[in-house]
PDB file of C-alpha atoms in Angstrom:
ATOM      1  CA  UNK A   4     113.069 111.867 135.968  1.00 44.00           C
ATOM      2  CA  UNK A   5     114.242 110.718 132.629  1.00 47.00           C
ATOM      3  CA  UNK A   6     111.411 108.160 132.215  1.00 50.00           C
ATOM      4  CA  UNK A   7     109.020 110.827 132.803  1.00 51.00           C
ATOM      5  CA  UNK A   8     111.054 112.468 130.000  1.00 48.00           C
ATOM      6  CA  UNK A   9     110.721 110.035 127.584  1.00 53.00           C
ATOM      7  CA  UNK A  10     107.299 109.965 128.131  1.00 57.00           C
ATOM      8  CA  UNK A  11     106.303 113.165 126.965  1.00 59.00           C
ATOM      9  CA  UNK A  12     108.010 112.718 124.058  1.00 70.00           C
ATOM     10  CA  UNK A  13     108.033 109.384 122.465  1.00 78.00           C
ATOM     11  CA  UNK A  14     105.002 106.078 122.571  1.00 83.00           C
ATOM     12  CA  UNK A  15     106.102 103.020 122.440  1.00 80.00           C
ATOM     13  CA  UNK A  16     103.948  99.989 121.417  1.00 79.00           C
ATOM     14  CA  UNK A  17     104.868  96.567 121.326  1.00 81.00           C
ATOM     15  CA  UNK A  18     108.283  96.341 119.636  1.00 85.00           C
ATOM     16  CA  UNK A  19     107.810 100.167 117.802  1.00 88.00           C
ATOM     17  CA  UNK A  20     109.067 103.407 119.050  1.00 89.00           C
ATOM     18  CA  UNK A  21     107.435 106.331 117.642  1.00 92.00           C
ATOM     19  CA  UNK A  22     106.937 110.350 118.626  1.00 92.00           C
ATOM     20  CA  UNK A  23     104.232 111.320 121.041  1.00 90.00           C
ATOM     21  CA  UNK A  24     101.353 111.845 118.160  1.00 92.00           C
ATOM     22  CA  UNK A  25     102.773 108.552 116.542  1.00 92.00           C
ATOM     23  CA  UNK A  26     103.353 110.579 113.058  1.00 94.00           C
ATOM     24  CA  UNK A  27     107.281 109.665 113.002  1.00 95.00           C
ATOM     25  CA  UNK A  28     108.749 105.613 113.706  1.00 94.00           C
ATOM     26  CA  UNK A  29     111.540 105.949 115.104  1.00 94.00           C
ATOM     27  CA  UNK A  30     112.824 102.498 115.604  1.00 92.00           C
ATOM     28  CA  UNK A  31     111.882  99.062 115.542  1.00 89.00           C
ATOM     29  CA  UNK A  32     113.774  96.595 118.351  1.00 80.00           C
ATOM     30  CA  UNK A  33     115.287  93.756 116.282  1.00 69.00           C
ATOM     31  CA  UNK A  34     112.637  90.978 118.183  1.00 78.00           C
ATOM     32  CA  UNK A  35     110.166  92.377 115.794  1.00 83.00           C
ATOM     33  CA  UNK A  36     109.003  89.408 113.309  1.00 89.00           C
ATOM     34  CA  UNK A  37     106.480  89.208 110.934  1.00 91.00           C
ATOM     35  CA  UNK A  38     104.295  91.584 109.067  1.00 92.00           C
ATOM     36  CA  UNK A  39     105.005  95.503 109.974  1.00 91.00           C
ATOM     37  CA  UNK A  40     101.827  97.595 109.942  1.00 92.00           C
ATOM     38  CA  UNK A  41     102.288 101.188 110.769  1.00 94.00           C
ATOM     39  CA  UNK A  42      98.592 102.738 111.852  1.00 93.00           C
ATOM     40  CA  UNK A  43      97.473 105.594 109.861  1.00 96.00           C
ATOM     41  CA  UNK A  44      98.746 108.610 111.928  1.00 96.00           C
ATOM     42  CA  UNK A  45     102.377 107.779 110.863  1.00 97.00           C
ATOM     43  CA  UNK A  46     103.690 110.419 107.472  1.00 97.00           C
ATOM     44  CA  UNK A  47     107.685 109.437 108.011  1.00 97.00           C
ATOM     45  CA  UNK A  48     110.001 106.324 108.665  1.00 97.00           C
ATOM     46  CA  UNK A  49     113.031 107.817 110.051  1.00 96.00           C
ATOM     47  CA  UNK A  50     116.588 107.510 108.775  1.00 95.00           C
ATOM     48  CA  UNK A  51     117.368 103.742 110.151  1.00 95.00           C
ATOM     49  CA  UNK A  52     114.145 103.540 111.628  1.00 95.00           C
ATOM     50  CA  UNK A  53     113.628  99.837 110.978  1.00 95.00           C
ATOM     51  CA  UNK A  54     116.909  98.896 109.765  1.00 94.00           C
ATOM     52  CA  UNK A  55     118.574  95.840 110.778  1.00 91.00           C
ATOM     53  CA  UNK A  56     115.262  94.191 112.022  1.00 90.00           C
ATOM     54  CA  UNK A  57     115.958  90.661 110.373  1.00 89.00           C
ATOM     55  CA  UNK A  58     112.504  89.451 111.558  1.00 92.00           C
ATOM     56  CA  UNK A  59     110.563  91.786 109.552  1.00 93.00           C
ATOM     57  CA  UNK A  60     109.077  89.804 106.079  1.00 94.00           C
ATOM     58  CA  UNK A  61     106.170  92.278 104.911  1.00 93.00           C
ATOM     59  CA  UNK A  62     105.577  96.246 105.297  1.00 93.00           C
ATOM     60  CA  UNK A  63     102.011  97.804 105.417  1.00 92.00           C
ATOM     61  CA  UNK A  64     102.377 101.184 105.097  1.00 96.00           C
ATOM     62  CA  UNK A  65      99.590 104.058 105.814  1.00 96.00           C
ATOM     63  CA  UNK A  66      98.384 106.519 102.829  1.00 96.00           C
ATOM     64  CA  UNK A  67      99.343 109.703 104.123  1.00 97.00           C
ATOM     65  CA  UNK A  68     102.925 108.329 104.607  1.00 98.00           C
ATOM     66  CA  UNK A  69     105.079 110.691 102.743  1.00 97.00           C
ATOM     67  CA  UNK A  70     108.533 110.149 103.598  1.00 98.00           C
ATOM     68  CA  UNK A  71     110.562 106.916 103.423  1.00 98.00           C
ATOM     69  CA  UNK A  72     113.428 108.588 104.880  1.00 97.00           C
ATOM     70  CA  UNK A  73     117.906 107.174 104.135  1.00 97.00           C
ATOM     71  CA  UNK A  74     118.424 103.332 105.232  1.00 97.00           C
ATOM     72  CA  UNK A  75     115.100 103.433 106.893  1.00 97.00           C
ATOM     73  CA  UNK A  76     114.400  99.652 105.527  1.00 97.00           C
ATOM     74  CA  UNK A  77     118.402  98.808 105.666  1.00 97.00           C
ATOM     75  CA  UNK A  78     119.570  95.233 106.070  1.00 95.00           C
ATOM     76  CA  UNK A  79     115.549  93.893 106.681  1.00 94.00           C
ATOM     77  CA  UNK A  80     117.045  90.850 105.201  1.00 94.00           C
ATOM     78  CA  UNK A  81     113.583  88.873 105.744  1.00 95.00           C
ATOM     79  CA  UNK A  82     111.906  91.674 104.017  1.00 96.00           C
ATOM     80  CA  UNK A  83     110.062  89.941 101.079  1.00 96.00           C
ATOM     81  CA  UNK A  84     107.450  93.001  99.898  1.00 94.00           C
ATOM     82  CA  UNK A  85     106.443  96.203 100.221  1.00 95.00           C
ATOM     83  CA  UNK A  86     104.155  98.284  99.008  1.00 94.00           C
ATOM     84  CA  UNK A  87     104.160 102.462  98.842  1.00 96.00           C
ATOM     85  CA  UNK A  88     100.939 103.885  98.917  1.00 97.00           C
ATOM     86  CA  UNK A  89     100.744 106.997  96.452  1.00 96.00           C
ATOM     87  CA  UNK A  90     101.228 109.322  99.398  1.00 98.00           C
ATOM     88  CA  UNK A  91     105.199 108.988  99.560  1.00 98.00           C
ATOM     89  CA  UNK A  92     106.585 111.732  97.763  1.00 98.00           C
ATOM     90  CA  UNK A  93     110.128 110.229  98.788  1.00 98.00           C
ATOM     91  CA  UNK A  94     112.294 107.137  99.381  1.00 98.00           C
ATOM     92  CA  UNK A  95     115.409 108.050 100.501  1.00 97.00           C
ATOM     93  CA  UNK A  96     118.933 106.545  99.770  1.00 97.00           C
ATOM     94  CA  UNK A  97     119.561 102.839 100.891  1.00 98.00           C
ATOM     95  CA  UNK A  98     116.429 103.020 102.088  1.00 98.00           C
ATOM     96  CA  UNK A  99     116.228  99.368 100.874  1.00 98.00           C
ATOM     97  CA  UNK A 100     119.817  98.397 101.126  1.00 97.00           C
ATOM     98  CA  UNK A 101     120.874  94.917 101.147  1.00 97.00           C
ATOM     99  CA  UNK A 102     117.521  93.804 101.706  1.00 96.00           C
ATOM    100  CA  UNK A 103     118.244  90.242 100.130  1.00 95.00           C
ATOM    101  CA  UNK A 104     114.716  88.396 100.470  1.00 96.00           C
ATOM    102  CA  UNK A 105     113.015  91.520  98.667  1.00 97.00           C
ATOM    103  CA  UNK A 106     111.285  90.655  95.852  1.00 97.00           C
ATOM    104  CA  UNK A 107     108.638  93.187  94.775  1.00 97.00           C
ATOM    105  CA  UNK A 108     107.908  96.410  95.484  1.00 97.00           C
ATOM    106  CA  UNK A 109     104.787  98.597  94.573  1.00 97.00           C
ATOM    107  CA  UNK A 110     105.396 101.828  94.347  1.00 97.00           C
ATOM    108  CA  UNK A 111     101.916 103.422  93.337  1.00 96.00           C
ATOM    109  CA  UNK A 112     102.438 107.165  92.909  1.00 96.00           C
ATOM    110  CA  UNK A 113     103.418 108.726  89.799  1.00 97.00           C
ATOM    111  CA  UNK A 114     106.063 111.196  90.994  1.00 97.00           C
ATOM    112  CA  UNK A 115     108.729 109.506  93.842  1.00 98.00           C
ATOM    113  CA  UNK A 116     111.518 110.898  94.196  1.00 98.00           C
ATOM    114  CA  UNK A 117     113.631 107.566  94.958  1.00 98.00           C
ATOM    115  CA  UNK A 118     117.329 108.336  96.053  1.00 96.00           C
ATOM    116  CA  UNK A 119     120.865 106.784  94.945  1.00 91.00           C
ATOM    117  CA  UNK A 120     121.038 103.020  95.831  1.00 96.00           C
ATOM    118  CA  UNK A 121     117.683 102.705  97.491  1.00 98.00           C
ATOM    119  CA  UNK A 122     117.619  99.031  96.335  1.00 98.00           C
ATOM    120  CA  UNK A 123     121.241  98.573  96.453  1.00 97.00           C
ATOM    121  CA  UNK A 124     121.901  94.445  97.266  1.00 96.00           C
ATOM    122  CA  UNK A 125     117.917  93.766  96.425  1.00 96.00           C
ATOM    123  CA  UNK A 126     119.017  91.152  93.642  1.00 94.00           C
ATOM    124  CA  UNK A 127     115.615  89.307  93.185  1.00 95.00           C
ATOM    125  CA  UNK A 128     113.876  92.916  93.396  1.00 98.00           C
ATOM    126  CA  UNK A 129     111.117  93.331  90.918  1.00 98.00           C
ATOM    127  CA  UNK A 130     109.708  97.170  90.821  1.00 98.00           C
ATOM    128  CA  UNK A 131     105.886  97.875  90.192  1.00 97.00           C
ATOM    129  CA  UNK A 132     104.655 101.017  89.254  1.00 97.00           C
ATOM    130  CA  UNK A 133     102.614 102.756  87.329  1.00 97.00           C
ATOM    131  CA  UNK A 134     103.840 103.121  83.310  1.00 96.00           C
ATOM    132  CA  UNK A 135     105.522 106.460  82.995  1.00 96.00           C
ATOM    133  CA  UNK A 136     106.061 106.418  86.738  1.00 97.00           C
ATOM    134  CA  UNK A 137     109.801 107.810  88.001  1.00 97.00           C
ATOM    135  CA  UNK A 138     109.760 104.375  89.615  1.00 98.00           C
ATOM    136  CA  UNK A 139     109.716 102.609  85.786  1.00 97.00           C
ATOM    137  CA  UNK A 140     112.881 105.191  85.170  1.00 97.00           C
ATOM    138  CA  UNK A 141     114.540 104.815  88.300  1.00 98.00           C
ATOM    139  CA  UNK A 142     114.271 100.569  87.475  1.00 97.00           C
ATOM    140  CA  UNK A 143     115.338 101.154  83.763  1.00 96.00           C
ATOM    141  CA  UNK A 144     118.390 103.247  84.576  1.00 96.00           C
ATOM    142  CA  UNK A 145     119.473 100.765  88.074  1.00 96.00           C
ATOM    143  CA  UNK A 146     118.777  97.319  85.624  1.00 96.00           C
ATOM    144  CA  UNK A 147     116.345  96.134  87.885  1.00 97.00           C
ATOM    145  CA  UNK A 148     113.077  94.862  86.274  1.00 97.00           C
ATOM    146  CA  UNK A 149     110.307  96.387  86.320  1.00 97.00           C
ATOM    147  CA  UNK A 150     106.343  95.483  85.892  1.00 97.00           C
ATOM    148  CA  UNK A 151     103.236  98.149  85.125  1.00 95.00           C
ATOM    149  CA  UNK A 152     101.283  98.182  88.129  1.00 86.00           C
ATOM    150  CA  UNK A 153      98.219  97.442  85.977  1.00 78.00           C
ATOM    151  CA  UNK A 154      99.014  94.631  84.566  1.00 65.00           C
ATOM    152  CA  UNK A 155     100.405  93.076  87.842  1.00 54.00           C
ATOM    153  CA  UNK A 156      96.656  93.569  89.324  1.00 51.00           C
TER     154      UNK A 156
END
């Protein structure tokens, strides 16, 4: 009875665990390794979703993703890039924490809100956004350098 449950309400593929209509990950199982690409239907990384998945070098993430939601990235200490498709309106707090390998991240929307320590324990981090972005103020104000998006491409 429970399986039959858990079908109704979650879809699971391969190492990802995600709501019925695949719009929310829920979790990634710590075998995962390699390149993370979430299909298009997905608009929110849970709280924790994929934290603690060592395996996990690279993100692709889907425009139309809009929330990046607290430690959802956490302790991805293979994690070496990632890039945010103008979409995300948020990235929550310690969404990136402690991700050691993580060396850029493109954020390319103008306007993200990005929460207290997101990129906590990132110390080879380099930020690309867009000049005038709240990404090149969140890097100025956390020390962490920062590149214009153009001039990176």
């Amino acid at each position: 009875y429970a399986a039959d449950l858990v079908k109704l309400y979650i879809s699971v593929i391969g190492y990802l665990l995600y709501d019925k209509e695949q719009t929310v990950l829920i979790a990634c199982y710590g075998a995962f390794h390699g390149t993370l690409v979430l299909p298009e239907t997905v608009t929110m990384i849970d709280c924790g979703a994929v934290s603690g998945c060592g395996g996990v070098t690279e993100v692709i993430l889907p425009e139309g993703l809009f929330l990046i939601d607290h430690a959802a990235f956490a302790s991805c200490t293979a994690l070496r890039e990632a890039d945010i498709p103008q979409s995300v309106t948020t990235i929550g707090d310690e969404a990136f924490l402690s991700c050691f390998s993580l060396e850029a991240v493109r954020i390319a929307g103008m306007d993200v809100e990005i929460g207290a320590d997101a990129f906590l324990g990132c110390l080879n981090l380099t930020i690309y956004a867009p000049q005038g972005s709240t990404a090149e103020a969140y890097a100025k104000e956390h020390e962490i350098p920062f590149r214009c998006l153009e001039e990176a491409q």
